[in-house]
Tab-separated table of C-alpha atoms and ligand atoms in Angstrom:
chain	number	residue	atom	x	y	z
A	1	UNK	CA	0.000	0.000	0.000
A	2	UNK	CA	2.907	2.335	0.656
A	3	UNK	CA	4.273	1.643	-2.817
A	4	UNK	CA	0.924	2.684	-4.255
A	5	UNK	CA	0.724	5.769	-1.999
A	6	UNK	CA	4.172	6.771	-3.305
A	7	UNK	CA	2.957	6.362	-6.867
A	8	UNK	CA	0.001	8.630	-6.074
A	9	UNK	CA	2.335	11.244	-4.577
A	10	UNK	CA	4.598	11.143	-7.636
A	11	UNK	CA	1.579	11.461	-9.959
A	12	UNK	CA	0.154	14.444	-8.085
A	13	UNK	CA	3.507	16.232	-7.925
A	14	UNK	CA	4.145	15.562	-11.609
A	15	UNK	CA	0.709	16.694	-12.818
A	16	UNK	CA	0.147	19.668	-10.566
A	17	UNK	CA	3.609	20.874	-9.535
A	18	UNK	CA	5.766	19.744	-12.482
A	19	UNK	CA	8.226	17.776	-10.390
A	20	UNK	CA	10.213	14.991	-12.048
A	21	UNK	CA	12.070	12.104	-10.415
A	22	UNK	CA	15.833	12.065	-9.974
A	23	UNK	CA	18.258	9.313	-9.001
A	24	UNK	CA	20.705	11.814	-7.598
A	25	UNK	CA	19.988	13.171	-4.144
A	26	UNK	CA	22.111	16.296	-4.712
A	27	UNK	CA	19.824	17.288	-7.607
A	28	UNK	CA	16.614	16.934	-5.612
A	29	UNK	CA	14.574	19.997	-4.616
A	30	UNK	CA	12.343	17.747	-2.577
A	31	UNK	CA	13.077	14.538	-0.645
A	32	UNK	CA	10.084	12.505	0.484
A	33	UNK	CA	10.139	9.590	2.870
A	34	UNK	CA	7.094	7.374	2.927
A	35	UNK	CA	6.961	5.518	6.220
A	36	UNK	CA	5.546	2.402	7.857
A	37	UNK	CA	4.830	2.070	11.576
A	38	UNK	CA	3.658	-1.530	11.857
A	39	UNK	CA	6.832	-2.466	13.738
A	40	UNK	CA	9.148	-0.322	15.818
A	41	UNK	CA	12.345	-0.727	13.813
A	42	UNK	CA	11.348	1.305	10.731
A	43	UNK	CA	10.254	4.139	13.001
A	44	UNK	CA	13.662	4.453	14.646
A	45	UNK	CA	15.323	4.147	11.233
A	46	UNK	CA	13.302	7.119	9.972
A	47	UNK	CA	15.165	9.632	12.136
A	48	UNK	CA	18.620	8.344	11.291
A	49	UNK	CA	17.723	8.350	7.558
A	50	UNK	CA	16.331	11.879	7.447
A	51	UNK	CA	19.321	13.090	9.498
A	52	UNK	CA	21.573	11.723	6.736
A	53	UNK	CA	19.479	13.318	3.988
A	54	UNK	CA	19.557	16.640	5.800
A	55	UNK	CA	23.378	16.618	5.823
A	56	UNK	CA	23.745	15.633	2.168
A	57	UNK	CA	20.836	17.409	0.460
A	58	UNK	CA	21.146	20.358	-1.908
A	59	UNK	CA	20.980	23.818	-0.294
A	60	UNK	CA	17.316	24.801	0.167
A	61	UNK	CA	15.901	21.361	-0.657
A	62	UNK	CA	12.822	20.380	1.320
A	63	UNK	CA	12.318	17.153	3.261
A	64	UNK	CA	8.793	15.785	3.730
A	65	UNK	CA	7.714	12.830	5.873
A	66	UNK	CA	4.630	10.912	4.673
A	67	UNK	CA	2.786	7.721	5.608
A	68	UNK	CA	1.843	5.921	8.796
A	69	UNK	CA	4.659	7.206	11.008
A	70	UNK	CA	3.702	10.722	9.948
A	71	UNK	CA	0.118	9.973	11.108
A	72	UNK	CA	1.287	8.473	14.344
A	73	UNK	CA	4.039	10.899	15.411
A	74	UNK	CA	2.656	14.111	13.846
A	75	UNK	CA	4.146	17.242	15.497
A	76	UNK	CA	6.793	15.156	17.228
A	77	UNK	CA	8.573	14.808	13.871
A	78	UNK	CA	9.080	18.607	13.715
A	79	UNK	CA	10.354	18.582	17.307
A	80	UNK	CA	12.848	15.767	16.709
A	81	UNK	CA	13.841	16.892	13.210
A	82	UNK	CA	13.206	20.667	12.892
A	83	UNK	CA	14.574	20.717	9.338
A	84	UNK	CA	11.546	18.700	8.092
A	85	UNK	CA	9.304	20.946	5.930
A	86	UNK	CA	6.058	19.005	6.143
A	87	UNK	CA	4.391	15.975	7.706
A	88	UNK	CA	1.651	14.293	5.672
A	89	UNK	CA	-0.174	11.309	7.163
A	90	UNK	CA	-1.421	8.214	5.356
A	91	UNK	CA	-4.836	8.941	3.822
A	92	UNK	CA	-3.906	12.623	3.391
A	93	UNK	CA	-1.951	11.934	0.206
A	94	UNK	CA	-4.230	14.092	-1.980
A	95	UNK	CA	-3.002	17.151	-0.026
A	96	UNK	CA	0.570	16.753	-1.280
A	97	UNK	CA	0.417	19.888	-3.502
A	98	UNK	CA	-0.625	22.026	-0.552
A	99	UNK	CA	2.058	20.373	1.576
A	100	UNK	CA	4.933	21.291	-0.752
A	101	UNK	CA	3.681	24.882	-1.038
A	102	UNK	CA	3.022	25.588	2.657
A	103	UNK	CA	5.586	26.311	5.372
A	104	UNK	CA	5.618	23.565	8.039
A	105	UNK	CA	2.454	21.909	6.733
A	106	UNK	CA	1.047	19.221	9.033
A	107	UNK	CA	-1.924	17.046	8.121
A	108	UNK	CA	-2.432	13.763	9.901
A	109	UNK	CA	-6.211	13.539	10.058
A	110	UNK	CA	-7.124	9.841	10.078
A	111	UNK	CA	-10.803	10.718	9.407
A	112	UNK	CA	-9.924	12.459	6.164
A	113	UNK	CA	-11.915	10.861	3.364
A	114	UNK	CA	-9.927	10.245	0.197
A	115	UNK	CA	-12.075	7.329	-0.937
A	116	UNK	CA	-13.616	9.285	-3.829
A	117	UNK	CA	-10.448	11.055	-4.948
A	118	UNK	CA	-9.234	10.222	-8.453
A	119	UNK	CA	-5.441	10.419	-8.285
A	120	UNK	CA	-3.247	11.170	-11.306
A	121	UNK	CA	-1.511	8.351	-13.176
A	122	UNK	CA	1.974	7.190	-12.319
A	123	UNK	CA	3.144	3.595	-12.175
A	124	UNK	CA	6.542	2.087	-11.442
A	125	UNK	CA	5.786	-0.872	-13.661
A	126	UNK	CA	4.378	-0.897	-17.173
A	127	UNK	CA	3.239	-4.467	-16.758
A	128	UNK	CA	1.532	-4.642	-13.383
A	129	UNK	CA	-0.878	-2.043	-11.984
A	130	UNK	CA	-1.602	-1.593	-8.286
A	131	UNK	CA	-5.140	-0.359	-7.636
A	132	UNK	CA	-6.448	0.587	-4.173
A	133	UNK	CA	-9.934	-0.724	-3.417
A	134	UNK	CA	-10.310	0.535	0.142
A	135	UNK	CA	-8.684	2.807	2.653
A	136	UNK	CA	-8.264	2.287	6.400
A	137	UNK	CA	-9.166	-0.735	8.515
A	138	UNK	CA	-12.140	-1.463	10.782
A	139	UNK	CA	-10.635	-4.427	12.592
A	140	UNK	CA	-9.211	-4.059	16.031
A	141	UNK	CA	-6.386	-6.601	16.106
A	142	UNK	CA	-4.838	-5.892	19.472
A	143	UNK	CA	-1.221	-5.789	18.247
A	144	UNK	CA	-1.796	-3.538	15.251
A	145	UNK	CA	-1.327	0.208	14.893
A	146	UNK	CA	-2.820	0.448	11.368
A	147	UNK	CA	-6.373	1.464	12.419
A	148	UNK	CA	-4.814	4.386	14.363
A	149	UNK	CA	-2.729	5.540	11.398
A	150	UNK	CA	-5.042	4.818	8.466
A	151	UNK	CA	-8.424	5.367	10.153
A	152	UNK	CA	-11.743	3.631	9.571
A	153	UNK	CA	-12.369	1.431	6.577
A	154	UNK	CA	-14.061	2.900	3.503
A	155	UNK	CA	-14.470	1.111	0.191
A	156	UNK	CA	-13.573	3.013	-2.952
A	157	UNK	CA	-16.525	3.236	-5.387
A	158	UNK	CA	-16.377	0.371	-7.880
A	159	UNK	CA	-16.642	2.718	-10.843
A	160	UNK	CA	-13.387	4.457	-9.870
A	161	UNK	CA	-11.660	1.089	-9.436
A	162	UNK	CA	-12.880	-0.300	-12.733
A	163	UNK	CA	-11.961	2.865	-14.653
A	164	UNK	CA	-8.488	2.778	-13.170
A	165	UNK	CA	-8.035	-0.907	-13.955
A	166	UNK	CA	-9.291	-0.392	-17.505
A	167	UNK	CA	-6.994	2.584	-18.098
A	168	UNK	CA	-3.945	0.683	-16.833
A	169	UNK	CA	-4.799	-2.422	-18.831
A	170	UNK	CA	-5.238	-0.395	-22.029
A	171	UNK	CA	-1.759	1.003	-21.449
A	172	UNK	CA	-0.364	-2.535	-21.306
A	173	UNK	CA	-0.628	-3.637	-17.671
A	174	UNK	CA	-2.092	-7.099	-18.115
A	175	UNK	CA	-1.964	-7.739	-14.395
A	176	UNK	CA	-4.130	-5.779	-11.942
A	177	UNK	CA	-3.140	-5.985	-8.279
A	178	UNK	CA	-5.926	-4.916	-5.889
A	179	UNK	CA	-4.908	-3.453	-2.539
A	180	UNK	CA	-6.589	-2.951	0.831
A	181	UNK	CA	-6.190	-4.048	4.452
A	182	UNK	CA	-9.216	-6.371	4.265
A	183	UNK	CA	-9.957	-6.736	0.571
A	184	UNK	CA	-12.587	-9.437	1.027
A	185	UNK	CA	-14.573	-7.107	3.278
A	186	UNK	CA	-15.002	-4.848	0.232
A	187	UNK	CA	-18.393	-3.157	-0.108
A	188	UNK	CA	-19.271	-2.951	3.589
A	189	UNK	CA	-19.203	0.860	3.734
A	190	UNK	CA	-18.860	3.551	1.078
A	191	UNK	CA	-18.939	7.293	1.467
A	192	UNK	CA	-20.859	9.387	-1.020
A	193	UNK	CA	-22.217	6.463	-3.077
A	194	UNK	CA	-24.786	3.783	-2.389
A	195	UNK	CA	-23.632	0.479	-3.865
A	196	UNK	CA	-24.491	-3.168	-3.304
A	197	UNK	CA	-21.380	-5.057	-4.284
A	198	UNK	CA	-18.994	-7.424	-2.519
A	199	UNK	CA	-15.429	-8.472	-3.249
A	200	UNK	CA	-16.412	-11.507	-5.329
A	201	UNK	CA	-18.605	-9.259	-7.519
A	202	UNK	CA	-15.736	-6.801	-7.874
A	203	UNK	CA	-13.333	-9.555	-8.986
A	204	UNK	CA	-15.856	-10.724	-11.575
A	205	UNK	CA	-16.415	-7.214	-12.900
A	206	UNK	CA	-12.715	-6.496	-13.276
A	207	UNK	CA	-12.245	-9.799	-15.040
A	208	UNK	CA	-14.738	-8.628	-17.697
A	209	UNK	CA	-12.199	-6.044	-18.932
A	210	UNK	CA	-10.846	-7.842	-22.006
A	211	UNK	CA	-7.275	-6.473	-21.704
A	212	UNK	CA	-6.926	-7.712	-18.099
A	213	UNK	CA	-5.327	-11.147	-18.061
A	214	UNK	CA	-4.435	-11.585	-14.402
A	215	UNK	CA	-5.906	-10.306	-11.145
A	216	UNK	CA	-4.153	-10.492	-7.793
A	217	UNK	CA	-5.031	-8.941	-4.445
A	218	UNK	CA	-3.788	-8.454	-0.911
A	219	UNK	CA	-4.636	-8.718	1.983
A	220	UNK	CA	-7.729	-10.821	2.366
A	221	UNK	CA	-8.781	-11.620	5.943
A	222	UNK	CA	-9.240	-15.311	6.846
A	223	UNK	CA	-12.425	-14.441	8.780
A	224	UNK	CA	-14.163	-13.280	5.575
A	225	UNK	CA	-13.158	-16.289	3.479
A	226	UNK	CA	-16.690	-17.566	2.989
A	227	UNK	CA	-17.619	-20.192	0.394
A	228	UNK	CA	-18.757	-17.607	-2.175
A	229	UNK	CA	-15.349	-15.935	-2.014
A	230	UNK	CA	-13.418	-19.226	-2.260
A	231	UNK	CA	-15.558	-20.362	-5.191
A	232	UNK	CA	-15.101	-17.099	-7.113
A	233	UNK	CA	-11.390	-17.331	-6.427
A	234	UNK	CA	-11.278	-20.918	-7.672
A	235	UNK	CA	-13.563	-20.536	-10.679
A	236	UNK	CA	-12.656	-17.212	-12.243
A	237	UNK	CA	-9.793	-18.043	-14.613
A	238	UNK	CA	-8.344	-14.519	-14.524
A	239	UNK	CA	-7.954	-14.575	-10.747
A	240	UNK	CA	-4.415	-15.832	-10.053
A	241	UNK	CA	-4.278	-18.918	-7.917
A	242	UNK	CA	-2.220	-17.574	-5.064
A	243	UNK	CA	-3.907	-16.630	-1.822
A	244	UNK	CA	-2.429	-14.666	1.058
A	245	UNK	CA	-3.922	-16.026	4.299
A	246	UNK	CA	-2.479	-14.065	7.217
A	247	UNK	CA	-2.528	-16.609	10.044
A	248	UNK	CA	-0.727	-14.510	12.722
A	249	UNK	CA	-0.909	-17.404	15.198
A	250	UNK	CA	-1.952	-21.056	15.058
A	251	UNK	CA	-3.217	-21.035	18.635
A	252	UNK	CA	-6.931	-20.364	19.078
A	253	UNK	CA	-6.206	-18.900	22.499
A	254	UNK	CA	-3.687	-16.391	21.091
A	255	UNK	CA	-5.979	-15.622	18.150
A	256	UNK	CA	-8.639	-14.656	20.693
A	257	UNK	CA	-6.163	-12.431	22.496
A	258	UNK	CA	-5.277	-10.872	19.135
A	259	UNK	CA	-9.019	-10.400	18.351
A	260	UNK	CA	-8.629	-11.986	14.938
A	261	UNK	CA	-12.147	-13.428	14.958
A	262	UNK	CA	-11.262	-16.970	13.773
A	263	UNK	CA	-9.901	-20.139	15.339
A	264	UNK	CA	-7.123	-22.552	14.387
A	265	UNK	CA	-9.812	-24.929	13.094
A	266	UNK	CA	-11.504	-22.300	10.898
A	267	UNK	CA	-8.164	-21.319	9.380
A	268	UNK	CA	-7.206	-24.936	8.665
A	269	UNK	CA	-10.636	-25.661	7.238
A	270	UNK	CA	-10.356	-22.732	4.791
A	271	UNK	CA	-6.753	-23.437	3.798
A	272	UNK	CA	-7.284	-27.155	3.278
A	273	UNK	CA	-10.512	-26.498	1.373
A	274	UNK	CA	-8.551	-24.219	-0.958
A	275	UNK	CA	-5.884	-26.903	-1.455
A	276	UNK	CA	-8.619	-29.433	-2.266
A	277	UNK	CA	-10.421	-27.085	-4.699
A	278	UNK	CA	-7.265	-25.950	-6.538
A	279	UNK	CA	-4.437	-28.504	-6.513
A	280	UNK	CA	-1.788	-26.020	-7.719
A	281	UNK	CA	-2.823	-23.121	-5.466
A	282	UNK	CA	-0.098	-21.364	-3.512
A	283	UNK	CA	-0.804	-19.980	-0.051
A	284	UNK	CA	1.299	-17.362	1.692
A	285	UNK	CA	0.956	-16.088	5.234
A	286	UNK	CA	2.037	-13.608	7.914
A	287	UNK	CA	2.947	-14.886	11.366
A	288	UNK	CA	3.738	-13.057	14.583
A	289	UNK	CA	5.800	-14.966	17.135
A	290	UNK	CA	6.053	-14.200	20.837
A	291	UNK	CA	2.778	-12.312	21.141
A	292	UNK	CA	2.200	-11.515	24.858
A	293	UNK	CA	1.302	-14.694	26.743
A	294	UNK	CA	2.368	-17.061	23.911
A	295	UNK	CA	3.338	-20.341	25.602
A	296	UNK	CA	5.501	-23.062	24.099
A	297	UNK	CA	2.255	-24.958	23.419
A	298	UNK	CA	0.726	-21.968	21.600
A	299	UNK	CA	3.843	-21.661	19.488
A	300	UNK	CA	3.685	-25.399	18.699
A	301	UNK	CA	0.154	-24.790	17.384
A	302	UNK	CA	1.588	-22.276	14.905
A	303	UNK	CA	4.200	-24.811	13.768
A	304	UNK	CA	1.443	-27.396	13.474
A	305	UNK	CA	-0.573	-25.181	11.095
A	306	UNK	CA	2.609	-24.575	9.077
A	307	UNK	CA	3.198	-28.336	8.816
A	308	UNK	CA	-0.386	-28.980	7.717
A	309	UNK	CA	-0.765	-26.124	5.225
A	310	UNK	CA	2.832	-26.040	3.907
A	311	UNK	CA	2.749	-22.366	2.961
A	312	UNK	CA	4.643	-21.390	-0.180
A	313	UNK	CA	5.716	-18.161	1.530
A	314	UNK	CA	5.855	-17.113	5.172
A	315	UNK	CA	6.434	-13.561	6.354
A	316	UNK	CA	7.270	-14.073	10.012
A	317	UNK	CA	7.849	-11.286	12.496
A	318	UNK	CA	8.762	-11.066	16.126
A	319	UNK	CA	5.987	-9.290	18.022
A	320	UNK	CA	6.752	-5.602	18.377
A	321	UNK	CA	4.813	-3.673	21.033
A	322	UNK	CA	3.263	-0.631	19.377
A	323	UNK	CA	1.932	2.517	21.021
A	324	UNK	CA	-1.868	3.020	20.935
A	325	UNK	CA	-2.478	-0.748	20.820
A	326	UNK	CA	-4.163	-2.937	23.452
A	327	UNK	CA	-1.544	-5.693	23.379
A	328	UNK	CA	1.192	-3.259	24.411
A	329	UNK	CA	-0.585	-3.094	27.798
A	330	UNK	CA	-0.993	-6.870	28.197
A	331	UNK	CA	0.763	-8.734	31.006
A	332	UNK	CA	3.182	-11.528	30.136
A	333	UNK	CA	5.191	-9.771	27.436
A	334	UNK	CA	7.642	-12.369	26.131
A	335	UNK	CA	11.389	-12.124	26.664
A	336	UNK	CA	12.843	-10.944	23.297
A	337	UNK	CA	15.450	-13.724	23.500
A	338	UNK	CA	12.686	-16.351	23.520
A	339	UNK	CA	11.034	-14.511	20.623
A	340	UNK	CA	14.280	-14.630	18.633
A	341	UNK	CA	14.659	-18.380	19.303
A	342	UNK	CA	11.078	-19.099	18.219
A	343	UNK	CA	11.521	-17.060	15.050
A	344	UNK	CA	14.668	-19.007	14.232
A	345	UNK	CA	12.988	-22.376	14.831
A	346	UNK	CA	10.070	-21.351	12.669
A	347	UNK	CA	12.347	-20.217	9.863
A	348	UNK	CA	14.402	-23.423	9.940
A	349	UNK	CA	11.244	-25.470	9.649
A	350	UNK	CA	9.908	-23.295	6.839
A	351	UNK	CA	13.204	-23.620	4.920
A	352	UNK	CA	12.771	-27.394	4.914
A	353	UNK	CA	9.202	-27.019	3.644
A	354	UNK	CA	10.388	-24.626	0.936
A	355	UNK	CA	13.097	-27.023	-0.228
A	356	UNK	CA	10.482	-29.736	-0.538
A	357	UNK	CA	8.104	-27.424	-2.461
A	358	UNK	CA	10.880	-26.223	-4.786
A	359	UNK	CA	11.956	-29.782	-5.608
A	360	UNK	CA	8.368	-30.748	-6.443
A	361	UNK	CA	8.408	-28.126	-9.193
A	362	UNK	CA	11.390	-29.583	-11.086
A	363	UNK	CA	10.404	-30.403	-14.671
A	364	UNK	CA	7.022	-28.632	-14.474
A	365	UNK	CA	5.989	-26.139	-17.145
A	366	UNK	CA	4.407	-22.826	-16.102
A	367	UNK	CA	3.062	-19.905	-18.121
A	368	UNK	CA	5.099	-16.983	-16.766
A	369	UNK	CA	4.252	-13.303	-17.216
A	370	UNK	CA	7.627	-11.594	-17.672
A	371	UNK	CA	7.747	-8.306	-15.766
A	372	UNK	CA	11.313	-7.397	-14.951
A	373	UNK	CA	14.884	-7.407	-16.200
A	374	UNK	CA	17.036	-8.002	-13.141
A	375	UNK	CA	20.532	-6.571	-12.573
A	376	UNK	CA	21.779	-10.151	-12.742
A	377	UNK	CA	20.734	-10.159	-16.431
A	378	UNK	CA	17.921	-12.645	-15.821
A	379	UNK	CA	14.363	-11.912	-16.843
A	380	UNK	CA	11.932	-12.445	-13.989
A	381	UNK	CA	8.233	-13.062	-13.823
A	382	UNK	CA	5.612	-14.960	-11.904
A	383	UNK	CA	3.630	-18.070	-12.571
A	384	UNK	CA	-0.105	-17.791	-12.085
A	385	UNK	CA	0.368	-19.246	-8.614
A	386	UNK	CA	2.960	-16.607	-7.788
A	387	UNK	CA	6.221	-18.562	-7.964
A	388	UNK	CA	9.102	-16.274	-8.906
A	389	UNK	CA	10.576	-17.677	-12.121
A	390	UNK	CA	13.807	-16.499	-13.739
A	391	UNK	CA	15.001	-17.183	-17.260
A	392	UNK	CA	17.711	-16.068	-19.625
A	393	UNK	CA	16.228	-14.235	-22.573
A	394	UNK	CA	15.754	-11.126	-24.580
A	395	UNK	CA	14.313	-7.869	-23.212
A	396	UNK	CA	11.602	-8.025	-25.905
A	397	UNK	CA	9.930	-10.672	-23.780
A	398	UNK	CA	8.982	-8.080	-21.138
A	399	UNK	CA	5.192	-7.859	-20.896
A	400	UNK	CA	4.639	-11.221	-22.589
A	401	UNK	CA	3.644	-14.591	-21.174
A	402	UNK	CA	5.945	-17.491	-22.002
A	403	UNK	CA	5.956	-21.167	-21.069
A	404	UNK	CA	8.890	-22.027	-18.847
A	405	UNK	CA	10.151	-25.485	-17.934
A	406	UNK	CA	11.694	-25.480	-14.468
A	407	UNK	CA	15.203	-26.945	-14.616
A	408	UNK	CA	16.798	-25.546	-11.463
A	409	UNK	CA	14.340	-24.949	-8.623
A	410	UNK	CA	15.676	-22.965	-5.647
A	411	UNK	CA	14.014	-21.932	-2.411
A	412	UNK	CA	13.377	-18.330	-3.446
A	413	UNK	CA	13.225	-18.573	-7.242
A	414	UNK	CA	12.701	-21.220	-9.873
A	415	UNK	CA	15.144	-21.103	-12.799
A	416	UNK	CA	14.142	-22.555	-16.128
A	417	UNK	CA	14.099	-22.414	-19.908
A	418	UNK	CA	11.472	-21.265	-22.346
A	419	UNK	CA	9.643	-24.064	-24.117
A	420	UNK	CA	7.218	-23.622	-26.976
B	1	SAH	N1	-4.312	-6.198	7.115
B	1	SAH	C1	-3.323	-7.186	7.107
B	1	SAH	C2	-2.050	-6.841	7.794
B	1	SAH	C3	-1.385	-5.542	7.656
B	1	SAH	S1	0.039	-5.321	8.678
B	1	SAH	C4	-3.858	-8.429	7.858
B	1	SAH	O1	-4.797	-8.371	8.599
B	1	SAH	O2	-3.233	-9.441	7.702
B	1	SAH	C5	1.143	-6.510	7.946
B	1	SAH	C6	1.645	-7.551	8.888
B	1	SAH	O3	2.481	-6.975	9.867
B	1	SAH	C7	0.583	-8.273	9.702
B	1	SAH	O4	-0.021	-9.299	8.987
B	1	SAH	C8	1.343	-8.780	10.899
B	1	SAH	O5	1.837	-10.077	10.695
B	1	SAH	C9	2.493	-7.803	11.010
B	1	SAH	N2	2.331	-6.969	12.211
B	1	SAH	C10	1.361	-6.055	12.459
B	1	SAH	N3	1.524	-5.525	13.688
B	1	SAH	C11	2.615	-6.121	14.232
B	1	SAH	C12	3.281	-6.018	15.488
B	1	SAH	N4	2.850	-5.197	16.444
B	1	SAH	N5	4.383	-6.788	15.712
B	1	SAH	C13	4.831	-7.633	14.755
B	1	SAH	N6	4.243	-7.783	13.548
B	1	SAH	C14	3.139	-7.035	13.293
B	2	SF4	FE1	-4.034	-4.468	11.382
B	2	SF4	FE2	-5.823	-6.368	11.864
B	2	SF4	FE3	-6.466	-4.270	10.323
B	2	SF4	FE4	-4.759	-6.120	9.408
B	2	SF4	S1	-6.909	-6.450	9.922
B	2	SF4	S2	-4.508	-3.888	9.310
B	2	SF4	S3	-3.654	-6.684	11.250
B	2	SF4	S4	-5.983	-4.218	12.507
């Protein structure tokens, strides 16, 4: 979502203020940092980074801080870094023109409604288009700061989404990537329009755009994975067969403490149903280890879900206590050393699973949409089920789909050759 917010900022500054991008910091009249605040580490990094920029920037250049840390720290950023020119919170992105033209501009209103705003066009990739479908988040997961930095959840009107997807696809982006904190809760609340539409309907409508070949999305919430959603996912051929299912914990007790709204059994039921419906589906997940009160037995439950589901990708994090969250006040915070050990155990186990998954792909043939020429000289793209595939080949293949036979499967990427 931050990548997309940055694209919106670049589009607005290009269209309305005639800024262009530069690779050279000394040339820049404006340096923007878009920030995350989900865990503590990026927040502390922010101040050391902007300190460095301040020393090396061109005379008179402005520094602006955007995103979730801007929302969460607000004024404090000016106090700790007085050379910052403006602070612009997440969901205030449409005010970027005012921000660059106003002395010490501060706007961190998490009630600000940008859900009907049509941003200008800028995309990092010609081949894949990110499209926001909602802003904010209505859940109250006890560890998470996002609802405090991005405000309440509002769905973006479907007409805006479909127009944006159509425009991008006509320009050559065959893949549309839908973004929101709870995408499969889409349609629950709009502002300014009255629509009856849910996420499955939205997927079907986007798939009717002839130039769209692939649709991906993140993040769906396991709680809202009802049968209608799973069936649309399985049956619509343009919807890529990779599902992100953020588990967070495999222990029903910890899930209750996190206020996730589902149990270990519900999660397993949904994941295993998906595996049964779509044999080649890939499932990725997010896991937090060492949430307050997590016992060895709770942690074993998480490993158990990992063993049963065999996720193709796991983003695992050590719990980080965040201000403004309920869990930060909980008793039984876990010793960070125990957290580090659990994270290591989890990663070792996942590496074994990944080796097994990679080996099972040897000799298989996948249609791969080529999106990127890497510095290594390899072309890279993704299979429908989201495996990263790399091949040797000509740049002309960018933006095309080719069949690749996997000859050298590795944990993080599958290497192969084009076959006809
Ligand atoms: N809306 C998404 C998550 C967005 S935050 C969802 O519900 O899954 C992205 C990920 O950061 C989360 O899935 C979670 O695993 C992680 N995360 C959020 N808060 C965290 C915290 N306090 N400590 C560690 N990881 C956290
Ligand atoms: Fe955070 Fe939970 Fe909302 Fe995801 S669903 S953004 S984890 S509060």
